[in-house]
mmCIF file of C-alpha atoms and ligand atoms in Angstrom:
data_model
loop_
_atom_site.group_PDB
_atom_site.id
_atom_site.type_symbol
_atom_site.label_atom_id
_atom_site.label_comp_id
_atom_site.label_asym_id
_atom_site.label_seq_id
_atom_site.Cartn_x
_atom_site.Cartn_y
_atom_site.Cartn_z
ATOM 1 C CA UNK A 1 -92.089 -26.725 49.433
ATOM 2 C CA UNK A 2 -94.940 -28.848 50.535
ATOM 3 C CA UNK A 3 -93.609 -31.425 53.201
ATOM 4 C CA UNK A 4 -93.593 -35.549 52.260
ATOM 5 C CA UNK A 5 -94.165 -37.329 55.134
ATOM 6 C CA UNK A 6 -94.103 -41.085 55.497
ATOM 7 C CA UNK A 7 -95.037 -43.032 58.823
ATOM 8 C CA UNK A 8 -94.721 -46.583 59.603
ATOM 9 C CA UNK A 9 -96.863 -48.068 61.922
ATOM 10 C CA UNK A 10 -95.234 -51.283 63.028
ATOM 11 C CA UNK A 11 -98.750 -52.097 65.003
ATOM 12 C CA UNK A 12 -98.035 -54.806 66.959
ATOM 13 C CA UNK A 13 -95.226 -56.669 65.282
ATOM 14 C CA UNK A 14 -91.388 -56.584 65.763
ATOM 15 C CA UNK A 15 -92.152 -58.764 68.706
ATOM 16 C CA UNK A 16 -88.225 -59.552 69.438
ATOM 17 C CA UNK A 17 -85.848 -56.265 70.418
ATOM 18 C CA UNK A 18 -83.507 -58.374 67.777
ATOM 19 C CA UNK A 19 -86.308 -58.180 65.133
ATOM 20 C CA UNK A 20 -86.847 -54.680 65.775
ATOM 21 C CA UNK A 21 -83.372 -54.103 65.780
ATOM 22 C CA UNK A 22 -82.488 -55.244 62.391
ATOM 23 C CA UNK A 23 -85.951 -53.841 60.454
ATOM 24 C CA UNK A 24 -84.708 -50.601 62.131
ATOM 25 C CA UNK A 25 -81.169 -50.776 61.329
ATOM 26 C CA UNK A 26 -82.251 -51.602 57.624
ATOM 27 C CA UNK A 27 -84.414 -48.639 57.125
ATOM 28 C CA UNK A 28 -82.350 -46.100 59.068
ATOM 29 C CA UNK A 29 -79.361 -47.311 56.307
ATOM 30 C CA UNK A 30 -81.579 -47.405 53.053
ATOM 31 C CA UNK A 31 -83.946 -44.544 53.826
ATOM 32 C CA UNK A 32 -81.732 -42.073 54.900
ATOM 33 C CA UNK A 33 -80.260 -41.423 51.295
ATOM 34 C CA UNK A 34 -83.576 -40.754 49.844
ATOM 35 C CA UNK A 35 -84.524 -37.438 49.274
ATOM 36 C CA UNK A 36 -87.224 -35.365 49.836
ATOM 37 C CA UNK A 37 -89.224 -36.999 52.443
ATOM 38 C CA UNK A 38 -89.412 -37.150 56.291
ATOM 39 C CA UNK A 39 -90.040 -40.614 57.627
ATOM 40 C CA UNK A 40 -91.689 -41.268 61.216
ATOM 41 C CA UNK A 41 -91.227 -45.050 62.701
ATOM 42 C CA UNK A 42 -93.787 -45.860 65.091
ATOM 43 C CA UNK A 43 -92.376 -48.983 67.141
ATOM 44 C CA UNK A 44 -94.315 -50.624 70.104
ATOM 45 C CA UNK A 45 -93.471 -48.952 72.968
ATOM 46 C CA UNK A 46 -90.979 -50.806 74.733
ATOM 47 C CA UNK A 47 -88.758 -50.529 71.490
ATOM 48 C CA UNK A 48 -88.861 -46.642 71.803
ATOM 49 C CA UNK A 49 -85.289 -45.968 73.926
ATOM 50 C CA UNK A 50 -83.590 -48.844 71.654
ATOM 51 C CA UNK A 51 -84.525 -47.440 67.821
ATOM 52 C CA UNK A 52 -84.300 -43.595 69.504
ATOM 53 C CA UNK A 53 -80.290 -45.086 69.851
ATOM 54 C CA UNK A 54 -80.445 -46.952 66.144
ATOM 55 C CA UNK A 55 -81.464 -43.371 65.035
ATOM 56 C CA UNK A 56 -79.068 -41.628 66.306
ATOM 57 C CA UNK A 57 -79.491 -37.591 65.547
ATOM 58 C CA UNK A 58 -80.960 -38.674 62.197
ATOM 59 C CA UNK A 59 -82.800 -35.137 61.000
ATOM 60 C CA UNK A 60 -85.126 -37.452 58.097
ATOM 61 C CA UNK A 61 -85.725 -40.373 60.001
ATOM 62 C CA UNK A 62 -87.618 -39.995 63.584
ATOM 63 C CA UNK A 63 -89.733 -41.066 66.086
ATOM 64 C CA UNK A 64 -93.392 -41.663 66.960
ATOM 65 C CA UNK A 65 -95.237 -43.335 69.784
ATOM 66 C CA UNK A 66 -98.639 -45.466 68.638
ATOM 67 C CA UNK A 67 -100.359 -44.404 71.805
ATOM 68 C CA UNK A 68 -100.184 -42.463 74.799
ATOM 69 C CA UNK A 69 -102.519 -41.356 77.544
ATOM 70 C CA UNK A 70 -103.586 -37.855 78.316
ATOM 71 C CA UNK A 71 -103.404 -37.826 81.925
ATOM 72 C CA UNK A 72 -99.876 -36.228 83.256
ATOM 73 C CA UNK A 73 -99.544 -38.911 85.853
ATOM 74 C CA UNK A 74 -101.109 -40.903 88.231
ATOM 75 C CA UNK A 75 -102.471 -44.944 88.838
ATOM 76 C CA UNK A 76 -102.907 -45.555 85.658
ATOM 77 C CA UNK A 77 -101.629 -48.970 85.432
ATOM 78 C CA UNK A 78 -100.378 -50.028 81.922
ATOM 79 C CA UNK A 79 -100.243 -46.461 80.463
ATOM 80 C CA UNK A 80 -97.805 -44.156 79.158
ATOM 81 C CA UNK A 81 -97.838 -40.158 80.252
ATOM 82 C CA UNK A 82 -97.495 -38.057 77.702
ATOM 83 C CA UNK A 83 -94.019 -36.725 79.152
ATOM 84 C CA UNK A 84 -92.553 -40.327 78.914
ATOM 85 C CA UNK A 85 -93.054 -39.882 74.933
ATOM 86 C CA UNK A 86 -92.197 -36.385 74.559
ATOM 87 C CA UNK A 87 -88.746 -38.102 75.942
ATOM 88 C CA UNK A 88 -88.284 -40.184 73.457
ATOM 89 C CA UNK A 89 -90.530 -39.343 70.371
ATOM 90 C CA UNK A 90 -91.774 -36.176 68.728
ATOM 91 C CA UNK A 91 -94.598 -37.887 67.609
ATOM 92 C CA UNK A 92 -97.922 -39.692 68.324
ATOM 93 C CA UNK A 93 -100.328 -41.276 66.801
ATOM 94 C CA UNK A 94 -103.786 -41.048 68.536
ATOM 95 C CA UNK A 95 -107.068 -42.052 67.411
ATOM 96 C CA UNK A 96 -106.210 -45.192 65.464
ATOM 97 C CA UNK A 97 -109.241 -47.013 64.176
ATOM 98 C CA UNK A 98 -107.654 -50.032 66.409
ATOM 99 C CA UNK A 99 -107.441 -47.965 69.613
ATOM 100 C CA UNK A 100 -110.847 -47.088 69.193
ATOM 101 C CA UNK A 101 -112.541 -50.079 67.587
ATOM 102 C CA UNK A 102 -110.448 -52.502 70.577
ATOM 103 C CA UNK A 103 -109.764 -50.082 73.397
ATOM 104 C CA UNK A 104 -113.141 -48.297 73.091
ATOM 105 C CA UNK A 105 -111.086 -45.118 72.371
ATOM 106 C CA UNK A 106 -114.230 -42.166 72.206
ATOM 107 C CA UNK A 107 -114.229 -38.940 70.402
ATOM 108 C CA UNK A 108 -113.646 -36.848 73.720
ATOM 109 C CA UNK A 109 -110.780 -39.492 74.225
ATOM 110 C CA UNK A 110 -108.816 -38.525 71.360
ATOM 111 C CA UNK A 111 -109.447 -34.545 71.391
ATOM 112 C CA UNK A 112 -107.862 -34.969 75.054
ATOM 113 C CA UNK A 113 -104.907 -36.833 73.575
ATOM 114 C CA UNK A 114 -105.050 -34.310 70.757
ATOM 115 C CA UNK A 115 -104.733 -31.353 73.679
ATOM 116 C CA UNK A 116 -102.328 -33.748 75.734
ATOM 117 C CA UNK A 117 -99.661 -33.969 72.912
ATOM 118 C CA UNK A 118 -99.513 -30.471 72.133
ATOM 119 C CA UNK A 119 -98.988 -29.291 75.308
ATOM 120 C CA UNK A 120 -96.035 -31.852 75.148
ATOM 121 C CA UNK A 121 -94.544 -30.422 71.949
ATOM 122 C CA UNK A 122 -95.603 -33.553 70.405
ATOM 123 C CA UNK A 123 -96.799 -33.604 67.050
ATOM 124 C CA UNK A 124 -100.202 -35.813 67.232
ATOM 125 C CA UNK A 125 -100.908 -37.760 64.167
ATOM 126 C CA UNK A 126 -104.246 -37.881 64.115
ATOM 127 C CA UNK A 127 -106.451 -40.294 62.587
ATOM 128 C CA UNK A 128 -109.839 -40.187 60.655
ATOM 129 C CA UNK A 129 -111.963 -42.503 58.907
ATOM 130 C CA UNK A 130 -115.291 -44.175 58.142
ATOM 131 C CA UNK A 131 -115.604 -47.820 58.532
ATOM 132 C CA UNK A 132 -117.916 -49.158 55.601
ATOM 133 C CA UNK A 133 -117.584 -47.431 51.902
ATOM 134 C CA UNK A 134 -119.043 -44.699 51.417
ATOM 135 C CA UNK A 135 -118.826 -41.857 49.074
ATOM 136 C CA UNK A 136 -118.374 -38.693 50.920
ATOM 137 C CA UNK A 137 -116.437 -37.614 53.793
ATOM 138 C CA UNK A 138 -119.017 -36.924 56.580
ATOM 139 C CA UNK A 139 -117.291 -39.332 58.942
ATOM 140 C CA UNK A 140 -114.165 -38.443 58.695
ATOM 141 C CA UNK A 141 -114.792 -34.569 58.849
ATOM 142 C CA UNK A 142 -116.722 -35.319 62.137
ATOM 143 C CA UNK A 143 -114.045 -37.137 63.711
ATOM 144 C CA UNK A 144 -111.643 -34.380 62.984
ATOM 145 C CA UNK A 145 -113.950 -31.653 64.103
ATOM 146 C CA UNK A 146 -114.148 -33.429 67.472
ATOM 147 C CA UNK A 147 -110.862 -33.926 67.555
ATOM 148 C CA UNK A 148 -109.857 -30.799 67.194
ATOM 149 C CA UNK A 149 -112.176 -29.217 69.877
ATOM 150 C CA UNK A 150 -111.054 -26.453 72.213
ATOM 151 C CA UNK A 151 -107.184 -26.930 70.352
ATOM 152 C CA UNK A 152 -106.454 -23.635 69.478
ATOM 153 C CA UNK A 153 -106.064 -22.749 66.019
ATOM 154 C CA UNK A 154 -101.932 -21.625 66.050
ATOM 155 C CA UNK A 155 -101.435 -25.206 66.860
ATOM 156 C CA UNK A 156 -103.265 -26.221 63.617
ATOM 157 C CA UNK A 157 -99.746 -26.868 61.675
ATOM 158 C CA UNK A 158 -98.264 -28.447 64.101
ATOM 159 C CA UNK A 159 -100.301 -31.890 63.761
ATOM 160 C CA UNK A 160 -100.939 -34.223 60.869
ATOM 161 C CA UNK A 161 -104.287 -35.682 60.183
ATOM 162 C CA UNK A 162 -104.223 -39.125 58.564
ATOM 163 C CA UNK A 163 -107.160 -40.049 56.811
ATOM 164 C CA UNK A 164 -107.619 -43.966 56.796
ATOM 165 C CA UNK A 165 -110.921 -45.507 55.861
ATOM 166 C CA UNK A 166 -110.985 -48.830 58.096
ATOM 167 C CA UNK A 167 -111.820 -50.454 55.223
ATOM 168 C CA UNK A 168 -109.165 -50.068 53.823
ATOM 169 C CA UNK A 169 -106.644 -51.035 56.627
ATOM 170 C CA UNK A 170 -105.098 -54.787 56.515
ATOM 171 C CA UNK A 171 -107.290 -55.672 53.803
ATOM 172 C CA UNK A 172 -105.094 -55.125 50.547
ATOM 173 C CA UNK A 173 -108.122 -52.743 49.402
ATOM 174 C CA UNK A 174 -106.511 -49.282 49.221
ATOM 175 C CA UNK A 175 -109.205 -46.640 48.677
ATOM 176 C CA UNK A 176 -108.469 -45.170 45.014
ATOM 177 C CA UNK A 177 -105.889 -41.885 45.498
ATOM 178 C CA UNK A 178 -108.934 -39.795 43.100
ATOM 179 C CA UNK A 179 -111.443 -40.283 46.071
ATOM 180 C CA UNK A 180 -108.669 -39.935 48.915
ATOM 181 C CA UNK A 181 -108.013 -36.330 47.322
ATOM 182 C CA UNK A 182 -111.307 -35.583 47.310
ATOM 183 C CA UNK A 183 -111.751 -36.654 50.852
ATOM 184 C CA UNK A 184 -108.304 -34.409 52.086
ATOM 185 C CA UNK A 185 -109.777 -31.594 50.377
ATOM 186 C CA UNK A 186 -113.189 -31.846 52.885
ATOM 187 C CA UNK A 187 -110.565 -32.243 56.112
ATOM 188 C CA UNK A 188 -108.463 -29.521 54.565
ATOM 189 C CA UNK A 189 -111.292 -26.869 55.158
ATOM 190 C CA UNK A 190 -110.599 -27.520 58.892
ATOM 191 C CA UNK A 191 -107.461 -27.567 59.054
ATOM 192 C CA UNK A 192 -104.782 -24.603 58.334
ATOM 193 C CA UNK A 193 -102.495 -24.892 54.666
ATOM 194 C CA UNK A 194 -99.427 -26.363 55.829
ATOM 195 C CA UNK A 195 -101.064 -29.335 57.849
ATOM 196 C CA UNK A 196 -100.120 -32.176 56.382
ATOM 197 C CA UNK A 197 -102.629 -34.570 55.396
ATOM 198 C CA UNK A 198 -101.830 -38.625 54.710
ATOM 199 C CA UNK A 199 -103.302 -41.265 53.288
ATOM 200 C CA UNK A 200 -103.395 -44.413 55.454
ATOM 201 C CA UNK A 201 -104.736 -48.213 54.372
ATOM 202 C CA UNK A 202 -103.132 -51.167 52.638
ATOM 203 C CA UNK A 203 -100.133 -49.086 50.889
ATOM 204 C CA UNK A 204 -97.312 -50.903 49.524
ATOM 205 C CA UNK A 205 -95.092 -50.498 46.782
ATOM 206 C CA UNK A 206 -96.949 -51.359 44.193
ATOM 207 C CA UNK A 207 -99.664 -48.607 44.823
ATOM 208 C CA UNK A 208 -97.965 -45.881 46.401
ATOM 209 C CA UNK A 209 -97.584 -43.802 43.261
ATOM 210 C CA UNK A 210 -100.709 -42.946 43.013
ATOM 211 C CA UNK A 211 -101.254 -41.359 46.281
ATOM 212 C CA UNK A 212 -97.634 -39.385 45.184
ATOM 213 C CA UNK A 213 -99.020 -38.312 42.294
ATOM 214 C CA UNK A 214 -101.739 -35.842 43.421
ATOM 215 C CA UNK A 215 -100.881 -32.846 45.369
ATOM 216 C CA UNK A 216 -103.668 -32.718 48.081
ATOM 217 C CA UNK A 217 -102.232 -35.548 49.854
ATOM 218 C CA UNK A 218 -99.123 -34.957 51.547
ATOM 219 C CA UNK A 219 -97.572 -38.677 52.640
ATOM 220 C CA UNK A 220 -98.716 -42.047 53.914
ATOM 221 C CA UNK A 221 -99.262 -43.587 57.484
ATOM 222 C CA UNK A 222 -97.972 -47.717 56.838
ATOM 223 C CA UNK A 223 -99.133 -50.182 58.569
ATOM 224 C CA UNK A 224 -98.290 -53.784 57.390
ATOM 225 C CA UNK A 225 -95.711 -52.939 55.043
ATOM 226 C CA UNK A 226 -94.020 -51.028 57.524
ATOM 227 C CA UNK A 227 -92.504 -54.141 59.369
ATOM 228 C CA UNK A 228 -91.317 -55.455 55.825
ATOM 229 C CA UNK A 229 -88.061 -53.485 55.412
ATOM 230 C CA UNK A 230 -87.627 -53.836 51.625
ATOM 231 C CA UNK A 231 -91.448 -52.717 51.337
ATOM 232 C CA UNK A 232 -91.353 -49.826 52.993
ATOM 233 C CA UNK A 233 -87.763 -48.701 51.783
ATOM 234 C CA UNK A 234 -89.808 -49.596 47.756
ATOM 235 C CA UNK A 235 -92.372 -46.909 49.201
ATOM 236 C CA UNK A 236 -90.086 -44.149 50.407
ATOM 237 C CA UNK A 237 -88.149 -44.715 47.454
ATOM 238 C CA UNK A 238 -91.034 -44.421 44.294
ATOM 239 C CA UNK A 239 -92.742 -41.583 46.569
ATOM 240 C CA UNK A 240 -89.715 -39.778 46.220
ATOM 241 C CA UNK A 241 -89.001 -40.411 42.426
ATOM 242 C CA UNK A 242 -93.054 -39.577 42.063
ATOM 243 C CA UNK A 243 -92.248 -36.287 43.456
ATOM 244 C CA UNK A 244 -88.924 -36.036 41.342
ATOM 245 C CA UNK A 245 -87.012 -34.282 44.535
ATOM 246 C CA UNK A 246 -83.384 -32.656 43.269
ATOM 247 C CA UNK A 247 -80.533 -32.756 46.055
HETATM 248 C C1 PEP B 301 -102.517 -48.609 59.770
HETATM 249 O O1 PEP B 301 -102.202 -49.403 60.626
HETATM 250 O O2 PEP B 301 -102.754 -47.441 60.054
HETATM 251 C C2 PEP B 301 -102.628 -49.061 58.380
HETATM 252 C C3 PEP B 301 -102.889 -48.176 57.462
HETATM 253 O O3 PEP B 301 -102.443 -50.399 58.156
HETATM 254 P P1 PEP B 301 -102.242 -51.119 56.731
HETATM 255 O O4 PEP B 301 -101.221 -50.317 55.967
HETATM 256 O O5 PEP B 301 -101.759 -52.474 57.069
HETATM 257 O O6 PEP B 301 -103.549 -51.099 56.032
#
C-alpha cells in the first residue's frame, strides 16, 4: 500500500514550551487513533527533546527537524549538526521556500543538506516550488534535480519531496489538486516509485480532500494549520476517510 504521509510545519509558532506542550499533547491523543496515515510534527528546535517525550514510542506520530546544517561540527554559531537531529528526529525538512527566500539558502546548499541527512539516517523532506504561477513544472523539476545531485540513487526512497508553490504558502490560495498531480507526475520521473511525494501550501480542512482524492500525491506538508490542533486533527482525519483505510 502506497504510504499517507502528513507533516506539520509549526514554522515559527508555539512560541511558549506550555503552548507547544498542549498543541502536542492534543494531536498525539486525537491523531493517534486515525488510521492509515503517518504524521511528522516539525516543532522549532528547542521544542525537539520535550515533544520527542510527549511522543513517547508513538510508531504513527514522529519527529522532524525544520532545519539543520550540513557541516558535522565546528564554529558554526547558531546551527544545528546534523547528528544533534538524527538524536532526536528522523526527519528534516530542508530547502523550505523560507530558508531560502530569508536565509539565502542556494541550490548547492540544500543538495549538501540533502547528502548531510542521509548519511544521518535522516529522512530529508525536501522541498520544491516556483514562486509566481505558472503552468508547468520547470522550476520545481530543477530544484529537485539539483537537489538530488551526487545522492545516489538506492537512497531515492528514503526521502520525500514536497512540492509547494510559494504562492501558495500562507496565502489561503492552495494550488488546485488537478495541476498539483500533474506537477508530482514531472518530479516523479526523477525520483524512484515509492518516494513519496506531498503537496504543501495553504491546506486546511476544508480543502484537503482534494489533494486525498488523487493517487499521484501521497500526503501534505502543513504549515499554518499545523499549530491549530483541531485543524490539523480535521486534516488527518478527512485524509484518512478520503482514502477509506480499514483497521
Ligand atoms: C509551509 O510552511 O510549508 C506551508 C505549506 O505553509 P502553509 O500551509 O501555511 O501555506
Amino acid at each position: 500500500m502506497k504510504r499517507s504521509i502528513i507533516v506539520g510545519n509549526w514554522k515559527m509558532y508555539a512560541t511558549s514550551i506550555a503552548d507547544a506542550h498542549i498543541l502536542a499533547t492534543t494531536i498525539r491523543n486525537k491523531v493517534a487513533p486515525v488510521i492509515g496515515i503517518e504524521v511528522v510534527l516539525c516543532p522549532p528546535a528547542l521544542w525537539l527533546p520535550e515533544i520527542k517525550n510527549i511522543l513517547g514510542d508513538n510508531k504513527k506520530i514522529l519527529l522532524g527537524a525544520q532545519n539543520m546544517a550540513y557541516e558535522e561540527e565546528g564554529a558554526f554559531t547558531g546551527e544545528i549538526a546534523p547528528s544533534m537531529v538524527a538524536e532526536m528526529a528522523k526527519f528534516c525538512i530542508v530547502g523550505h521556500s523560507e530558508r531560502r527566500q530569508y536565509f539565502d539558502e542556494s541550490d548547492q546548499d540544500v543538495n549538501e543538506k540533502v547528502l548531510a541527512a542521509l548519511k544521518h539516517g535522516i529522512t530529508p523532506i525536501i522541498c520544491v516550488g516556483e514562486r509566481k504561477r505558472q503552468n508547468n513544472a520547470a522550476e520545481p523539476t530543477r530544484q529537485l534535480a539539483a537537489a538530488l545531485y551526487h545522492v545516489p540513487k538506492k537512497y531515492f526512497k528514503d526521502i520525500i519531496v514536497a512540492y509547494e508553490p510559494i504562492w501558495a504558502i500562507g496565502t489561503g490560495e492552495n494550488a488546485e489538486p488537478e495541476y498539483v498531480a500533474k506537477v508530482a507526475v514531472k518530479l516523479r520521473e526523477l525520483l524512484h516509485t515509492a518516494t513519496p511525494i506531498l503537496y504543501g501550501g495553504s491546506v486546511k480542512g476544508s480543502n484537503i480532500a482534494g489533494y486525498a482524492e488523487r493517487p499521484e500525491i501521497d500526503g501534505v506538508l502543513v504549515g499554518g494549520a499545523s499549530v491549530r490542533a483541531a485543524e490539523f486533527i480535521e486534516i488527518c482525519r478527512v485524509w484518512s476517510n478520503s482514502k477509506n483505510f480499514k483497521s
